Amino acid sequence: GDTDSVYINLEPMVKACNVPSNDTIGVIRFLDKVCQEKLEPFIERRFLALSKMLGSYNHKLVMKRESICNKGIWRGKKMYILNVWNEEGIEYKTPKLKIKGIEAVRSTTPMVCRKAIRETLSVIMNKEETDLHKYVANFETTFMKLPFEDIATPTSLNGLDQYSDPQTIYKLHCPIHVKGAILYNKLLIDKKLTNKYQTIHNKDKIKYTYLKKPNPINEHVIGAFHELPEEFGLTKYIDKEMQFEKKFLSPIKSITNVIGWNTEKQSSLTRFFKGKV
Protein backbone atom coordinates (compact mmCIF):
# COMPACT_ATOMS: atom_id res chain seq x y z
CA GLY A 1 0.00 0.00 0.00
CA ASP A 2 0.89 3.65 -0.45
CA THR A 3 -0.65 6.98 0.57
CA ASP A 4 -3.43 6.86 -2.02
CA SER A 5 -3.07 3.42 -3.61
CA VAL A 6 -2.95 -0.27 -2.81
CA TYR A 7 -1.76 -3.37 -4.69
CA ILE A 8 -3.80 -6.56 -4.30
CA ASN A 9 -2.65 -10.08 -5.19
CA LEU A 10 -5.64 -11.81 -6.79
CA GLU A 11 -3.81 -15.01 -7.76
CA PRO A 12 -5.52 -17.07 -5.02
CA MET A 13 -8.93 -16.02 -6.39
CA VAL A 14 -7.89 -16.90 -9.95
CA LYS A 15 -6.88 -20.37 -8.77
CA ALA A 16 -10.03 -20.79 -6.65
CA CYS A 17 -12.19 -19.96 -9.68
CA ASN A 18 -10.26 -22.44 -11.84
CA VAL A 19 -9.24 -19.85 -14.43
CA PRO A 20 -6.45 -21.40 -16.57
CA SER A 21 -3.24 -19.68 -15.43
CA ASN A 22 -1.55 -20.27 -18.83
CA ASP A 23 -4.22 -18.14 -20.55
CA THR A 24 -2.90 -14.67 -19.67
CA ILE A 25 -5.53 -12.76 -21.68
CA GLY A 26 -8.27 -14.91 -20.16
CA VAL A 27 -7.00 -14.17 -16.64
CA ILE A 28 -6.77 -10.43 -17.37
CA ARG A 29 -10.34 -10.30 -18.73
CA PHE A 30 -11.62 -12.30 -15.78
CA LEU A 31 -9.99 -9.89 -13.31
CA ASP A 32 -11.27 -6.88 -15.26
CA LYS A 33 -14.82 -8.22 -14.95
CA VAL A 34 -14.39 -9.01 -11.25
CA CYS A 35 -13.11 -5.49 -10.57
CA GLN A 36 -15.97 -3.85 -12.47
CA GLU A 37 -18.79 -6.01 -11.14
CA LYS A 38 -17.63 -6.92 -7.63
CA LEU A 39 -14.68 -5.01 -6.16
CA GLU A 40 -15.42 -1.44 -7.28
CA PRO A 41 -19.14 -1.57 -6.32
CA PHE A 42 -18.23 -3.07 -2.93
CA ILE A 43 -15.64 -0.34 -2.24
CA GLU A 44 -18.11 2.34 -3.32
CA ARG A 45 -20.76 0.99 -0.91
CA ARG A 46 -18.32 0.96 1.98
CA PHE A 47 -17.16 4.53 1.25
CA LEU A 48 -20.80 5.69 1.15
CA ALA A 49 -21.48 3.96 4.47
CA LEU A 50 -18.40 5.63 5.98
CA SER A 51 -19.51 9.01 4.64
CA LYS A 52 -22.95 8.65 6.23
CA MET A 53 -21.51 7.42 9.51
CA LEU A 54 -19.23 10.46 9.71
CA GLY A 55 -21.97 12.86 8.60
CA SER A 56 -19.89 14.18 5.68
CA TYR A 57 -21.24 17.24 3.85
CA ASN A 58 -20.16 15.74 0.50
CA HIS A 59 -19.08 12.23 -0.42
CA LYS A 60 -15.52 12.62 -1.72
CA LEU A 61 -13.86 9.21 -1.32
CA VAL A 62 -13.53 7.45 -4.69
CA MET A 63 -11.31 4.49 -5.58
CA LYS A 64 -10.97 3.08 -9.09
CA ARG A 65 -9.05 0.14 -10.45
CA GLU A 66 -5.99 1.33 -12.37
CA SER A 67 -3.79 -1.50 -13.68
CA ILE A 68 -4.05 -5.26 -14.01
CA CYS A 69 -0.60 -6.84 -14.15
CA ASN A 70 0.72 -10.37 -14.27
CA LYS A 71 4.09 -9.41 -12.75
CA GLY A 72 5.57 -6.70 -10.57
CA ILE A 73 8.99 -6.07 -9.05
CA TRP A 74 9.53 -3.65 -6.15
CA ARG A 75 13.11 -2.47 -5.59
CA GLY A 76 12.17 -0.08 -2.80
CA LYS A 77 9.77 2.67 -1.83
CA LYS A 78 8.34 4.26 -4.98
CA MET A 79 10.71 2.16 -7.08
CA TYR A 80 8.97 -0.54 -9.09
CA ILE A 81 8.22 -2.09 -12.48
CA LEU A 82 4.79 -3.43 -13.42
CA ASN A 83 3.92 -5.57 -16.43
CA VAL A 84 0.58 -3.99 -17.34
CA TRP A 85 -1.97 -5.82 -19.53
CA ASN A 86 -4.99 -3.65 -18.81
CA GLU A 87 -4.98 -0.01 -17.68
CA GLU A 88 -8.23 1.65 -16.62
CA GLY A 89 -10.24 -0.69 -18.86
CA ILE A 90 -7.93 -0.49 -21.89
CA GLU A 91 -6.56 -3.91 -22.81
CA TYR A 92 -3.13 -4.21 -24.46
CA LYS A 93 -2.21 -6.84 -27.03
CA THR A 94 1.28 -6.94 -25.54
CA PRO A 95 2.13 -5.86 -21.99
CA LYS A 96 3.17 -2.28 -21.28
CA LEU A 97 5.86 -1.51 -18.70
CA LYS A 98 4.95 0.91 -15.95
CA ILE A 99 8.17 2.17 -14.37
CA LYS A 100 8.58 4.30 -11.27
CA GLY A 101 11.86 5.52 -9.76
CA ILE A 102 14.06 3.28 -11.93
CA GLU A 103 17.04 4.63 -13.91
CA ALA A 104 15.21 4.13 -17.21
CA VAL A 105 13.10 7.19 -16.40
CA ARG A 106 15.87 9.39 -14.98
CA SER A 107 17.24 12.33 -16.96
CA THR A 108 20.79 11.63 -15.73
CA THR A 109 20.84 8.28 -17.53
CA PRO A 110 22.25 8.41 -21.11
CA MET A 111 19.45 8.02 -23.66
CA VAL A 112 21.01 4.87 -25.14
CA CYS A 113 21.01 3.30 -21.65
CA ARG A 114 17.45 4.42 -20.90
CA LYS A 115 16.25 2.63 -24.02
CA ALA A 116 18.34 -0.46 -23.23
CA ILE A 117 17.17 -0.57 -19.59
CA ARG A 118 13.53 -0.48 -20.72
CA GLU A 119 14.16 -3.28 -23.20
CA THR A 120 16.03 -5.28 -20.56
CA LEU A 121 13.17 -4.88 -18.08
CA SER A 122 10.79 -6.14 -20.76
CA VAL A 123 13.01 -9.21 -21.18
CA ILE A 124 13.02 -9.77 -17.41
CA MET A 125 9.22 -9.50 -17.28
CA ASN A 126 8.36 -11.60 -20.31
CA LYS A 127 11.24 -13.95 -21.10
CA GLU A 128 13.76 -16.25 -19.44
CA GLU A 129 17.02 -15.59 -17.59
CA THR A 130 19.04 -16.93 -20.52
CA ASP A 131 17.40 -14.29 -22.76
CA LEU A 132 18.58 -11.65 -20.29
CA HIS A 133 22.15 -12.95 -20.52
CA LYS A 134 22.06 -12.67 -24.32
CA TYR A 135 20.61 -9.16 -24.30
CA VAL A 136 23.15 -7.83 -21.79
CA ALA A 137 26.07 -9.36 -23.71
CA ASN A 138 24.85 -7.96 -27.04
CA PHE A 139 24.24 -4.48 -25.61
CA GLU A 140 27.69 -4.44 -23.99
CA THR A 141 29.26 -5.13 -27.39
CA THR A 142 27.24 -2.28 -28.92
CA PHE A 143 27.95 0.10 -26.01
CA MET A 144 31.73 -0.31 -26.26
CA LYS A 145 31.65 0.98 -29.85
CA LEU A 146 29.66 4.14 -29.08
CA PRO A 147 31.23 7.63 -28.93
CA PHE A 148 31.42 10.00 -25.96
CA GLU A 149 28.20 11.87 -26.82
CA ASP A 150 26.13 8.65 -26.67
CA ILE A 151 27.46 7.14 -23.44
CA ALA A 152 28.37 10.19 -21.33
CA THR A 153 26.14 11.16 -18.39
CA PRO A 154 23.84 14.15 -19.09
CA THR A 155 23.36 16.68 -16.30
CA SER A 156 22.76 20.33 -15.46
CA LEU A 157 25.62 22.36 -14.08
CA ASN A 158 25.74 24.45 -10.90
CA GLY A 159 28.59 25.33 -8.55
CA LEU A 160 31.23 26.13 -11.16
CA ASP A 161 32.39 29.29 -9.36
CA GLN A 162 31.98 27.72 -5.93
CA TYR A 163 34.34 24.81 -6.63
CA SER A 164 36.87 26.43 -9.01
CA ASP A 165 40.29 27.22 -7.56
CA PRO A 166 43.14 29.06 -9.36
CA GLN A 167 45.79 27.03 -7.50
CA THR A 168 44.36 23.50 -7.30
CA ILE A 169 42.01 23.78 -10.34
CA TYR A 170 39.09 22.48 -8.25
CA LYS A 171 38.38 22.42 -4.54
CA LEU A 172 38.02 19.47 -2.17
CA HIS A 173 34.69 17.61 -2.37
CA CYS A 174 33.97 19.04 -5.81
CA PRO A 175 31.05 17.12 -7.41
CA ILE A 176 32.22 14.91 -10.26
CA HIS A 177 30.21 16.64 -13.00
CA VAL A 178 31.45 20.08 -11.85
CA LYS A 179 35.01 18.75 -11.85
CA GLY A 180 34.54 17.53 -15.42
CA ALA A 181 33.33 21.00 -16.50
CA ILE A 182 36.21 22.80 -14.75
CA LEU A 183 38.74 20.51 -16.44
CA TYR A 184 37.06 21.07 -19.82
CA ASN A 185 37.36 24.85 -19.48
CA LYS A 186 41.00 24.56 -18.35
CA LEU A 187 41.88 22.41 -21.36
CA LEU A 188 40.30 24.95 -23.71
CA ILE A 189 42.55 27.64 -22.24
CA ASP A 190 45.68 25.47 -22.10
CA LYS A 191 45.27 24.35 -25.71
CA LYS A 192 44.15 27.80 -26.93
CA LEU A 193 40.81 26.52 -28.16
CA THR A 194 38.50 29.14 -26.66
CA ASN A 195 37.88 30.66 -30.11
CA LYS A 196 36.81 27.30 -31.50
CA TYR A 197 34.79 25.86 -28.61
CA GLN A 198 32.41 27.51 -26.17
CA THR A 199 33.35 27.43 -22.48
CA ILE A 200 30.96 25.89 -19.95
CA HIS A 201 28.99 28.12 -17.59
CA ASN A 202 26.60 27.56 -14.70
CA LYS A 203 23.12 26.29 -15.71
CA ASP A 204 24.50 24.80 -18.93
CA LYS A 205 23.52 21.26 -19.93
CA ILE A 206 26.65 19.14 -20.18
CA LYS A 207 27.82 15.54 -20.30
CA TYR A 208 30.65 13.85 -18.42
CA THR A 209 32.38 10.51 -18.42
CA TYR A 210 34.98 8.61 -16.43
CA LEU A 211 38.54 8.33 -17.72
CA LYS A 212 41.06 5.55 -17.37
CA LYS A 213 44.35 6.38 -15.71
CA PRO A 214 47.08 7.15 -16.60
CA ASN A 215 45.94 9.70 -19.19
CA PRO A 216 47.30 13.05 -20.50
CA ILE A 217 45.47 15.13 -17.84
CA ASN A 218 45.93 12.59 -15.01
CA GLU A 219 42.26 12.97 -13.99
CA HIS A 220 39.45 10.42 -13.74
CA VAL A 221 36.69 12.52 -15.37
CA ILE A 222 36.08 14.95 -18.22
CA GLY A 223 33.04 16.96 -19.22
CA ALA A 224 31.88 18.56 -22.47
CA PHE A 225 28.80 20.05 -24.09
CA HIS A 226 28.06 17.31 -26.59
CA GLU A 227 31.10 15.99 -28.40
CA LEU A 228 34.51 15.68 -26.78
CA PRO A 229 37.03 17.89 -28.66
CA GLU A 230 39.56 15.75 -30.54
CA GLU A 231 42.30 18.20 -29.57
CA PHE A 232 42.05 17.00 -25.96
CA GLY A 233 43.44 13.61 -26.98
CA LEU A 234 41.22 11.84 -24.42
CA THR A 235 38.91 9.74 -26.58
CA LYS A 236 40.89 6.52 -26.18
CA TYR A 237 41.01 7.00 -22.40
CA ILE A 238 37.22 7.05 -21.91
CA ASP A 239 36.41 4.37 -19.31
CA LYS A 240 33.56 2.70 -21.16
CA GLU A 241 33.61 -0.26 -18.81
CA MET A 242 32.95 2.06 -15.85
CA GLN A 243 30.21 3.91 -17.73
CA PHE A 244 28.58 0.62 -18.73
CA GLU A 245 28.68 -0.62 -15.14
CA LYS A 246 27.29 2.55 -13.56
CA LYS A 247 24.73 3.62 -16.15
CA PHE A 248 23.36 0.26 -17.33
CA LEU A 249 24.57 -2.83 -15.50
CA SER A 250 24.22 -1.55 -11.92
CA PRO A 251 20.56 -0.50 -12.35
CA ILE A 252 19.76 -3.87 -13.93
CA LYS A 253 21.55 -5.76 -11.14
CA SER A 254 19.49 -3.86 -8.56
CA ILE A 255 16.44 -5.50 -10.18
CA THR A 256 17.86 -8.98 -10.81
CA ASN A 257 19.13 -9.17 -7.22
CA VAL A 258 15.52 -8.84 -6.05
CA ILE A 259 14.35 -11.83 -8.12
CA GLY A 260 17.49 -13.97 -7.76
CA TRP A 261 18.65 -13.67 -11.39
CA ASN A 262 22.15 -12.95 -12.74
CA THR A 263 23.02 -10.65 -15.64
CA GLU A 264 25.43 -13.19 -17.10
CA LYS A 265 25.80 -16.95 -17.15
CA GLN A 266 27.42 -18.21 -13.94
CA SER A 267 30.19 -20.79 -13.95
CA SER A 268 29.52 -23.87 -11.85
CA LEU A 269 32.33 -25.59 -9.95
CA THR A 270 30.11 -28.64 -9.64
CA ARG A 271 29.87 -28.82 -13.45
CA PHE A 272 33.64 -28.20 -13.77
CA PHE A 273 34.62 -31.06 -11.47
CA LYS A 274 31.84 -33.41 -12.56
CA GLY A 275 33.29 -36.71 -13.69
CA LYS A 276 36.79 -35.88 -12.41
CA VAL A 277 38.64 -37.63 -9.62
Coordinates of C-alpha atoms in Angstrom, one line a residue:
G1 CA 0.0 0.0 0.0
D2 CA 0.9 3.7 -0.4
T3 CA -0.6 7.0 0.6
D4 CA -3.4 6.9 -2.0
S5 CA -3.1 3.4 -3.6
V6 CA -3.0 -0.3 -2.8
Y7 CA -1.8 -3.4 -4.7
I8 CA -3.8 -6.6 -4.3
N9 CA -2.6 -10.1 -5.2
L10 CA -5.6 -11.8 -6.8
E11 CA -3.8 -15.0 -7.8
P12 CA -5.5 -17.1 -5.0
M13 CA -8.9 -16.0 -6.4
V14 CA -7.9 -16.9 -9.9
K15 CA -6.9 -20.4 -8.8
A16 CA -10.0 -20.8 -6.7
C17 CA -12.2 -20.0 -9.7
N18 CA -10.3 -22.4 -11.8
V19 CA -9.2 -19.9 -14.4
P20 CA -6.4 -21.4 -16.6
S21 CA -3.2 -19.7 -15.4
N22 CA -1.5 -20.3 -18.8
D23 CA -4.2 -18.1 -20.6
T24 CA -2.9 -14.7 -19.7
I25 CA -5.5 -12.8 -21.7
G26 CA -8.3 -14.9 -20.2
V27 CA -7.0 -14.2 -16.6
I28 CA -6.8 -10.4 -17.4
R29 CA -10.3 -10.3 -18.7
F30 CA -11.6 -12.3 -15.8
L31 CA -10.0 -9.9 -13.3
D32 CA -11.3 -6.9 -15.3
K33 CA -14.8 -8.2 -14.9
V34 CA -14.4 -9.0 -11.3
C35 CA -13.1 -5.5 -10.6
Q36 CA -16.0 -3.9 -12.5
E37 CA -18.8 -6.0 -11.1
K38 CA -17.6 -6.9 -7.6
L39 CA -14.7 -5.0 -6.2
E40 CA -15.4 -1.4 -7.3
P41 CA -19.1 -1.6 -6.3
F42 CA -18.2 -3.1 -2.9
I43 CA -15.6 -0.3 -2.2
E44 CA -18.1 2.3 -3.3
R45 CA -20.8 1.0 -0.9
R46 CA -18.3 1.0 2.0
F47 CA -17.2 4.5 1.2
L48 CA -20.8 5.7 1.2
A49 CA -21.5 4.0 4.5
L50 CA -18.4 5.6 6.0
S51 CA -19.5 9.0 4.6
K52 CA -23.0 8.6 6.2
M53 CA -21.5 7.4 9.5
L54 CA -19.2 10.5 9.7
G55 CA -22.0 12.9 8.6
S56 CA -19.9 14.2 5.7
Y57 CA -21.2 17.2 3.9
N58 CA -20.2 15.7 0.5
H59 CA -19.1 12.2 -0.4
K60 CA -15.5 12.6 -1.7
L61 CA -13.9 9.2 -1.3
V62 CA -13.5 7.4 -4.7
M63 CA -11.3 4.5 -5.6
K64 CA -11.0 3.1 -9.1
R65 CA -9.0 0.1 -10.4
E66 CA -6.0 1.3 -12.4
S67 CA -3.8 -1.5 -13.7
I68 CA -4.1 -5.3 -14.0
C69 CA -0.6 -6.8 -14.1
N70 CA 0.7 -10.4 -14.3
K71 CA 4.1 -9.4 -12.7
G72 CA 5.6 -6.7 -10.6
I73 CA 9.0 -6.1 -9.0
W74 CA 9.5 -3.6 -6.2
R75 CA 13.1 -2.5 -5.6
G76 CA 12.2 -0.1 -2.8
K77 CA 9.8 2.7 -1.8
K78 CA 8.3 4.3 -5.0
M79 CA 10.7 2.2 -7.1
Y80 CA 9.0 -0.5 -9.1
I81 CA 8.2 -2.1 -12.5
L82 CA 4.8 -3.4 -13.4
N83 CA 3.9 -5.6 -16.4
V84 CA 0.6 -4.0 -17.3
W85 CA -2.0 -5.8 -19.5
N86 CA -5.0 -3.6 -18.8
E87 CA -5.0 0.0 -17.7
E88 CA -8.2 1.6 -16.6
G89 CA -10.2 -0.7 -18.9
I90 CA -7.9 -0.5 -21.9
E91 CA -6.6 -3.9 -22.8
Y92 CA -3.1 -4.2 -24.5
K93 CA -2.2 -6.8 -27.0
T94 CA 1.3 -6.9 -25.5
P95 CA 2.1 -5.9 -22.0
K96 CA 3.2 -2.3 -21.3
L97 CA 5.9 -1.5 -18.7
K98 CA 5.0 0.9 -16.0
I99 CA 8.2 2.2 -14.4
K100 CA 8.6 4.3 -11.3
G101 CA 11.9 5.5 -9.8
I102 CA 14.1 3.3 -11.9
E103 CA 17.0 4.6 -13.9
A104 CA 15.2 4.1 -17.2
V105 CA 13.1 7.2 -16.4
R106 CA 15.9 9.4 -15.0
S107 CA 17.2 12.3 -17.0
T108 CA 20.8 11.6 -15.7
T109 CA 20.8 8.3 -17.5
P110 CA 22.2 8.4 -21.1
M111 CA 19.5 8.0 -23.7
V112 CA 21.0 4.9 -25.1
C113 CA 21.0 3.3 -21.7
R114 CA 17.5 4.4 -20.9
K115 CA 16.3 2.6 -24.0
A116 CA 18.3 -0.5 -23.2
I117 CA 17.2 -0.6 -19.6
R118 CA 13.5 -0.5 -20.7
E119 CA 14.2 -3.3 -23.2
T120 CA 16.0 -5.3 -20.6
L121 CA 13.2 -4.9 -18.1
S122 CA 10.8 -6.1 -20.8
V123 CA 13.0 -9.2 -21.2
I124 CA 13.0 -9.8 -17.4
M125 CA 9.2 -9.5 -17.3
N126 CA 8.4 -11.6 -20.3
K127 CA 11.2 -14.0 -21.1
E128 CA 13.8 -16.2 -19.4
E129 CA 17.0 -15.6 -17.6
T130 CA 19.0 -16.9 -20.5
D131 CA 17.4 -14.3 -22.8
L132 CA 18.6 -11.6 -20.3
H133 CA 22.2 -13.0 -20.5
K134 CA 22.1 -12.7 -24.3
Y135 CA 20.6 -9.2 -24.3
V136 CA 23.1 -7.8 -21.8
A137 CA 26.1 -9.4 -23.7
N138 CA 24.8 -8.0 -27.0
F139 CA 24.2 -4.5 -25.6
E140 CA 27.7 -4.4 -24.0
T141 CA 29.3 -5.1 -27.4
T142 CA 27.2 -2.3 -28.9
F143 CA 28.0 0.1 -26.0
M144 CA 31.7 -0.3 -26.3
K145 CA 31.6 1.0 -29.9
L146 CA 29.7 4.1 -29.1
P147 CA 31.2 7.6 -28.9
F148 CA 31.4 10.0 -26.0
E149 CA 28.2 11.9 -26.8
D150 CA 26.1 8.7 -26.7
I151 CA 27.5 7.1 -23.4
A152 CA 28.4 10.2 -21.3
T153 CA 26.1 11.2 -18.4
P154 CA 23.8 14.1 -19.1
T155 CA 23.4 16.7 -16.3
S156 CA 22.8 20.3 -15.5
L157 CA 25.6 22.4 -14.1
N158 CA 25.7 24.4 -10.9
G159 CA 28.6 25.3 -8.6
L160 CA 31.2 26.1 -11.2
D161 CA 32.4 29.3 -9.4
Q162 CA 32.0 27.7 -5.9
Y163 CA 34.3 24.8 -6.6
S164 CA 36.9 26.4 -9.0
D165 CA 40.3 27.2 -7.6
P166 CA 43.1 29.1 -9.4
Q167 CA 45.8 27.0 -7.5
T168 CA 44.4 23.5 -7.3
I169 CA 42.0 23.8 -10.3
Y170 CA 39.1 22.5 -8.2
K171 CA 38.4 22.4 -4.5
L172 CA 38.0 19.5 -2.2
H173 CA 34.7 17.6 -2.4
C174 CA 34.0 19.0 -5.8
P175 CA 31.1 17.1 -7.4
I176 CA 32.2 14.9 -10.3
H177 CA 30.2 16.6 -13.0
V178 CA 31.4 20.1 -11.9
K179 CA 35.0 18.7 -11.8
G180 CA 34.5 17.5 -15.4
A181 CA 33.3 21.0 -16.5
I182 CA 36.2 22.8 -14.8
L183 CA 38.7 20.5 -16.4
Y184 CA 37.1 21.1 -19.8
N185 CA 37.4 24.9 -19.5
K186 CA 41.0 24.6 -18.4
L187 CA 41.9 22.4 -21.4
L188 CA 40.3 24.9 -23.7
I189 CA 42.5 27.6 -22.2
D190 CA 45.7 25.5 -22.1
K191 CA 45.3 24.4 -25.7
K192 CA 44.2 27.8 -26.9
L193 CA 40.8 26.5 -28.2
T194 CA 38.5 29.1 -26.7
N195 CA 37.9 30.7 -30.1
K196 CA 36.8 27.3 -31.5
Y197 CA 34.8 25.9 -28.6
Q198 CA 32.4 27.5 -26.2
T199 CA 33.4 27.4 -22.5
I200 CA 31.0 25.9 -19.9
H201 CA 29.0 28.1 -17.6
N202 CA 26.6 27.6 -14.7
K203 CA 23.1 26.3 -15.7
D204 CA 24.5 24.8 -18.9
K205 CA 23.5 21.3 -19.9
I206 CA 26.6 19.1 -20.2
K207 CA 27.8 15.5 -20.3
Y208 CA 30.7 13.9 -18.4
T209 CA 32.4 10.5 -18.4
Y210 CA 35.0 8.6 -16.4
L211 CA 38.5 8.3 -17.7
K212 CA 41.1 5.5 -17.4
K213 CA 44.3 6.4 -15.7
P214 CA 47.1 7.2 -16.6
N215 CA 45.9 9.7 -19.2
P216 CA 47.3 13.1 -20.5
I217 CA 45.5 15.1 -17.8
N218 CA 45.9 12.6 -15.0
E219 CA 42.3 13.0 -14.0
H220 CA 39.4 10.4 -13.7
V221 CA 36.7 12.5 -15.4
I222 CA 36.1 14.9 -18.2
G223 CA 33.0 17.0 -19.2
A224 CA 31.9 18.6 -22.5
F225 CA 28.8 20.0 -24.1
H226 CA 28.1 17.3 -26.6
E227 CA 31.1 16.0 -28.4
L228 CA 34.5 15.7 -26.8
P229 CA 37.0 17.9 -28.7
E230 CA 39.6 15.7 -30.5
E231 CA 42.3 18.2 -29.6
F232 CA 42.1 17.0 -26.0
G233 CA 43.4 13.6 -27.0
L234 CA 41.2 11.8 -24.4
T235 CA 38.9 9.7 -26.6
K236 CA 40.9 6.5 -26.2
Y237 CA 41.0 7.0 -22.4
I238 CA 37.2 7.0 -21.9
D239 CA 36.4 4.4 -19.3
K240 CA 33.6 2.7 -21.2
E241 CA 33.6 -0.3 -18.8
M242 CA 32.9 2.1 -15.8
Q243 CA 30.2 3.9 -17.7
F244 CA 28.6 0.6 -18.7
E245 CA 28.7 -0.6 -15.1
K246 CA 27.3 2.6 -13.6
K247 CA 24.7 3.6 -16.2
F248 CA 23.4 0.3 -17.3
L249 CA 24.6 -2.8 -15.5
S250 CA 24.2 -1.6 -11.9
P251 CA 20.6 -0.5 -12.4
I252 CA 19.8 -3.9 -13.9
K253 CA 21.5 -5.8 -11.1
S254 CA 19.5 -3.9 -8.6
I255 CA 16.4 -5.5 -10.2
T256 CA 17.9 -9.0 -10.8
N257 CA 19.1 -9.2 -7.2
V258 CA 15.5 -8.8 -6.1
I259 CA 14.3 -11.8 -8.1
G260 CA 17.5 -14.0 -7.8
W261 CA 18.7 -13.7 -11.4
N262 CA 22.1 -12.9 -12.7
T263 CA 23.0 -10.6 -15.6
E264 CA 25.4 -13.2 -17.1
K265 CA 25.8 -17.0 -17.1
Q266 CA 27.4 -18.2 -13.9
S267 CA 30.2 -20.8 -14.0
S268 CA 29.5 -23.9 -11.9
L269 CA 32.3 -25.6 -9.9
T270 CA 30.1 -28.6 -9.6
R271 CA 29.9 -28.8 -13.4
F272 CA 33.6 -28.2 -13.8
F273 CA 34.6 -31.1 -11.5
K274 CA 31.8 -33.4 -12.6
G275 CA 33.3 -36.7 -13.7
K276 CA 36.8 -35.9 -12.4
V277 CA 38.6 -37.6 -9.6

